């Protein structure tokens, strides 16, 4: 089974660390990063989709994605 996450945050080094941590845990980049201007906060926001292949198991919407192995 393939699981999907969308990481998002302010366009700063903390966001880059969030993506790097996901990659170090076996997640793979999926598609291009996205950028949007948050006019209310006056800041750029970014997002990156990641996917991960996990052992076949029943999908449970109450289970945290990081708990799938």
mmCIF file with all atom_site columns, C-alpha atoms in Angstrom:
data_model
loop_
_atom_site.group_PDB
_atom_site.id
_atom_site.type_symbol
_atom_site.label_atom_id
_atom_site.label_alt_id
_atom_site.label_comp_id
_atom_site.label_asym_id
_atom_site.label_entity_id
_atom_site.label_seq_id
_atom_site.pdbx_PDB_ins_code
_atom_site.Cartn_x
_atom_site.Cartn_y
_atom_site.Cartn_z
_atom_site.occupancy
_atom_site.B_iso_or_equiv
_atom_site.pdbx_formal_charge
_atom_site.auth_seq_id
_atom_site.auth_comp_id
_atom_site.auth_asym_id
_atom_site.auth_atom_id
_atom_site.pdbx_PDB_model_num
ATOM 1  C CA . UNK A 1 1  ? 0.000  0.000  0.000  1.00 0.00 ? 1  UNK A CA 1
ATOM 2  C CA . UNK A 1 2  ? 1.173  3.540  -0.690 1.00 0.00 ? 2  UNK A CA 1
ATOM 3  C CA . UNK A 1 3  ? 0.430  6.225  1.894  1.00 0.00 ? 3  UNK A CA 1
ATOM 4  C CA . UNK A 1 4  ? 0.396  9.969  1.204  1.00 0.00 ? 4  UNK A CA 1
ATOM 5  C CA . UNK A 1 5  ? 1.177  13.064 3.262  1.00 0.00 ? 5  UNK A CA 1
ATOM 6  C CA . UNK A 1 6  ? 1.154  16.748 2.382  1.00 0.00 ? 6  UNK A CA 1
ATOM 7  C CA . UNK A 1 7  ? 3.710  18.707 4.366  1.00 0.00 ? 7  UNK A CA 1
ATOM 8  C CA . UNK A 1 8  ? 3.140  22.440 4.654  1.00 0.00 ? 8  UNK A CA 1
ATOM 9  C CA . UNK A 1 9  ? 4.479  25.419 6.491  1.00 0.00 ? 9  UNK A CA 1
ATOM 10 C CA . UNK A 1 10 ? 6.075  28.814 6.283  1.00 0.00 ? 10 UNK A CA 1
ATOM 11 C CA . UNK A 1 11 ? 8.764  29.076 3.598  1.00 0.00 ? 11 UNK A CA 1
ATOM 12 C CA . UNK A 1 12 ? 11.751 28.835 5.961  1.00 0.00 ? 12 UNK A CA 1
ATOM 13 C CA . UNK A 1 13 ? 14.453 26.431 7.082  1.00 0.00 ? 13 UNK A CA 1
ATOM 14 C CA . UNK A 1 14 ? 12.042 24.686 9.490  1.00 0.00 ? 14 UNK A CA 1
ATOM 15 C CA . UNK A 1 15 ? 9.953  23.585 6.511  1.00 0.00 ? 15 UNK A CA 1
ATOM 16 C CA . UNK A 1 16 ? 13.077 22.306 4.742  1.00 0.00 ? 16 UNK A CA 1
ATOM 17 C CA . UNK A 1 17 ? 13.989 20.339 7.868  1.00 0.00 ? 17 UNK A CA 1
ATOM 18 C CA . UNK A 1 18 ? 10.450 18.871 7.987  1.00 0.00 ? 18 UNK A CA 1
ATOM 19 C CA . UNK A 1 19 ? 10.800 17.601 4.400  1.00 0.00 ? 19 UNK A CA 1
ATOM 20 C CA . UNK A 1 20 ? 14.358 16.355 5.018  1.00 0.00 ? 20 UNK A CA 1
ATOM 21 C CA . UNK A 1 21 ? 13.189 14.429 8.100  1.00 0.00 ? 21 UNK A CA 1
ATOM 22 C CA . UNK A 1 22 ? 10.406 12.772 6.077  1.00 0.00 ? 22 UNK A CA 1
ATOM 23 C CA . UNK A 1 23 ? 12.914 11.787 3.383  1.00 0.00 ? 23 UNK A CA 1
ATOM 24 C CA . UNK A 1 24 ? 15.239 10.316 6.025  1.00 0.00 ? 24 UNK A CA 1
ATOM 25 C CA . UNK A 1 25 ? 12.300 8.191  7.252  1.00 0.00 ? 25 UNK A CA 1
ATOM 26 C CA . UNK A 1 26 ? 11.736 6.640  3.820  1.00 0.00 ? 26 UNK A CA 1
ATOM 27 C CA . UNK A 1 27 ? 9.169  9.031  2.367  1.00 0.00 ? 27 UNK A CA 1
ATOM 28 C CA . UNK A 1 28 ? 9.622  10.001 -1.303 1.00 0.00 ? 28 UNK A CA 1
ATOM 29 C CA . UNK A 1 29 ? 8.873  13.349 -2.914 1.00 0.00 ? 29 UNK A CA 1
ATOM 30 C CA . UNK A 1 30 ? 5.669  13.292 -4.939 1.00 0.00 ? 30 UNK A CA 1
ATOM 31 C CA . UNK A 1 31 ? 5.235  16.042 -7.500 1.00 0.00 ? 31 UNK A CA 1
ATOM 32 C CA . UNK A 1 32 ? 6.501  19.578 -7.371 1.00 0.00 ? 32 UNK A CA 1
ATOM 33 C CA . UNK A 1 33 ? 6.547  21.830 -4.301 1.00 0.00 ? 33 UNK A CA 1
ATOM 34 C CA . UNK A 1 34 ? 3.791  24.450 -4.101 1.00 0.00 ? 34 UNK A CA 1
ATOM 35 C CA . UNK A 1 35 ? 4.091  28.059 -2.986 1.00 0.00 ? 35 UNK A CA 1
ATOM 36 C CA . UNK A 1 36 ? 1.358  30.513 -2.070 1.00 0.00 ? 36 UNK A CA 1
ATOM 37 C CA . UNK A 1 37 ? 1.321  33.978 -0.555 1.00 0.00 ? 37 UNK A CA 1
ATOM 38 C CA . UNK A 1 38 ? -0.671 34.175 2.692  1.00 0.00 ? 38 UNK A CA 1
ATOM 39 C CA . UNK A 1 39 ? -1.959 37.747 2.495  1.00 0.00 ? 39 UNK A CA 1
ATOM 40 C CA . UNK A 1 40 ? -3.341 37.649 6.040  1.00 0.00 ? 40 UNK A CA 1
ATOM 41 C CA . UNK A 1 41 ? 0.055  36.793 7.507  1.00 0.00 ? 41 UNK A CA 1
ATOM 42 C CA . UNK A 1 42 ? 2.078  38.564 4.825  1.00 0.00 ? 42 UNK A CA 1
ATOM 43 C CA . UNK A 1 43 ? 4.243  35.443 4.363  1.00 0.00 ? 43 UNK A CA 1
ATOM 44 C CA . UNK A 1 44 ? 4.980  32.821 1.769  1.00 0.00 ? 44 UNK A CA 1
ATOM 45 C CA . UNK A 1 45 ? 3.732  29.314 2.555  1.00 0.00 ? 45 UNK A CA 1
ATOM 46 C CA . UNK A 1 46 ? 4.956  26.157 0.895  1.00 0.00 ? 46 UNK A CA 1
ATOM 47 C CA . UNK A 1 47 ? 3.920  22.555 0.650  1.00 0.00 ? 47 UNK A CA 1
ATOM 48 C CA . UNK A 1 48 ? 5.322  19.277 -0.602 1.00 0.00 ? 48 UNK A CA 1
ATOM 49 C CA . UNK A 1 49 ? 3.541  15.974 -1.099 1.00 0.00 ? 49 UNK A CA 1
ATOM 50 C CA . UNK A 1 50 ? 5.385  12.804 -0.071 1.00 0.00 ? 50 UNK A CA 1
ATOM 51 C CA . UNK A 1 51 ? 4.502  9.127  -0.384 1.00 0.00 ? 51 UNK A CA 1
ATOM 52 C CA . UNK A 1 52 ? 5.753  5.941  1.211  1.00 0.00 ? 52 UNK A CA 1
ATOM 53 C CA . UNK A 1 53 ? 5.354  2.270  0.311  1.00 0.00 ? 53 UNK A CA 1
ATOM 54 C CA . UNK A 1 54 ? 4.303  0.252  3.379  1.00 0.00 ? 54 UNK A CA 1
ATOM 55 C CA . UNK A 1 55 ? 3.473  -3.390 4.004  1.00 0.00 ? 55 UNK A CA 1
ATOM 56 C CA . UNK A 1 56 ? 0.004  -4.428 2.889  1.00 0.00 ? 56 UNK A CA 1
ATOM 57 C CA . UNK A 1 57 ? -2.353 -3.869 5.787  1.00 0.00 ? 57 UNK A CA 1
ATOM 58 C CA . UNK A 1 58 ? -5.869 -2.565 6.272  1.00 0.00 ? 58 UNK A CA 1
ATOM 59 C CA . UNK A 1 59 ? -6.204 1.210  5.977  1.00 0.00 ? 59 UNK A CA 1
ATOM 60 C CA . UNK A 1 60 ? -7.320 2.785  9.245  1.00 0.00 ? 60 UNK A CA 1
ATOM 61 C CA . UNK A 1 61 ? -8.285 6.493  9.085  1.00 0.00 ? 61 UNK A CA 1
ATOM 62 C CA . UNK A 1 62 ? -7.722 6.777  12.851 1.00 0.00 ? 62 UNK A CA 1
ATOM 63 C CA . UNK A 1 63 ? -4.113 5.567  12.582 1.00 0.00 ? 63 UNK A CA 1
ATOM 64 C CA . UNK A 1 64 ? -1.367 8.186  12.272 1.00 0.00 ? 64 UNK A CA 1
ATOM 65 C CA . UNK A 1 65 ? 0.415  7.933  8.932  1.00 0.00 ? 65 UNK A CA 1
ATOM 66 C CA . UNK A 1 66 ? 3.799  7.862  10.675 1.00 0.00 ? 66 UNK A CA 1
ATOM 67 C CA . UNK A 1 67 ? 2.687  4.677  12.457 1.00 0.00 ? 67 UNK A CA 1
ATOM 68 C CA . UNK A 1 68 ? 2.436  2.680  9.222  1.00 0.00 ? 68 UNK A CA 1
ATOM 69 C CA . UNK A 1 69 ? 5.505  0.466  8.626  1.00 0.00 ? 69 UNK A CA 1
#
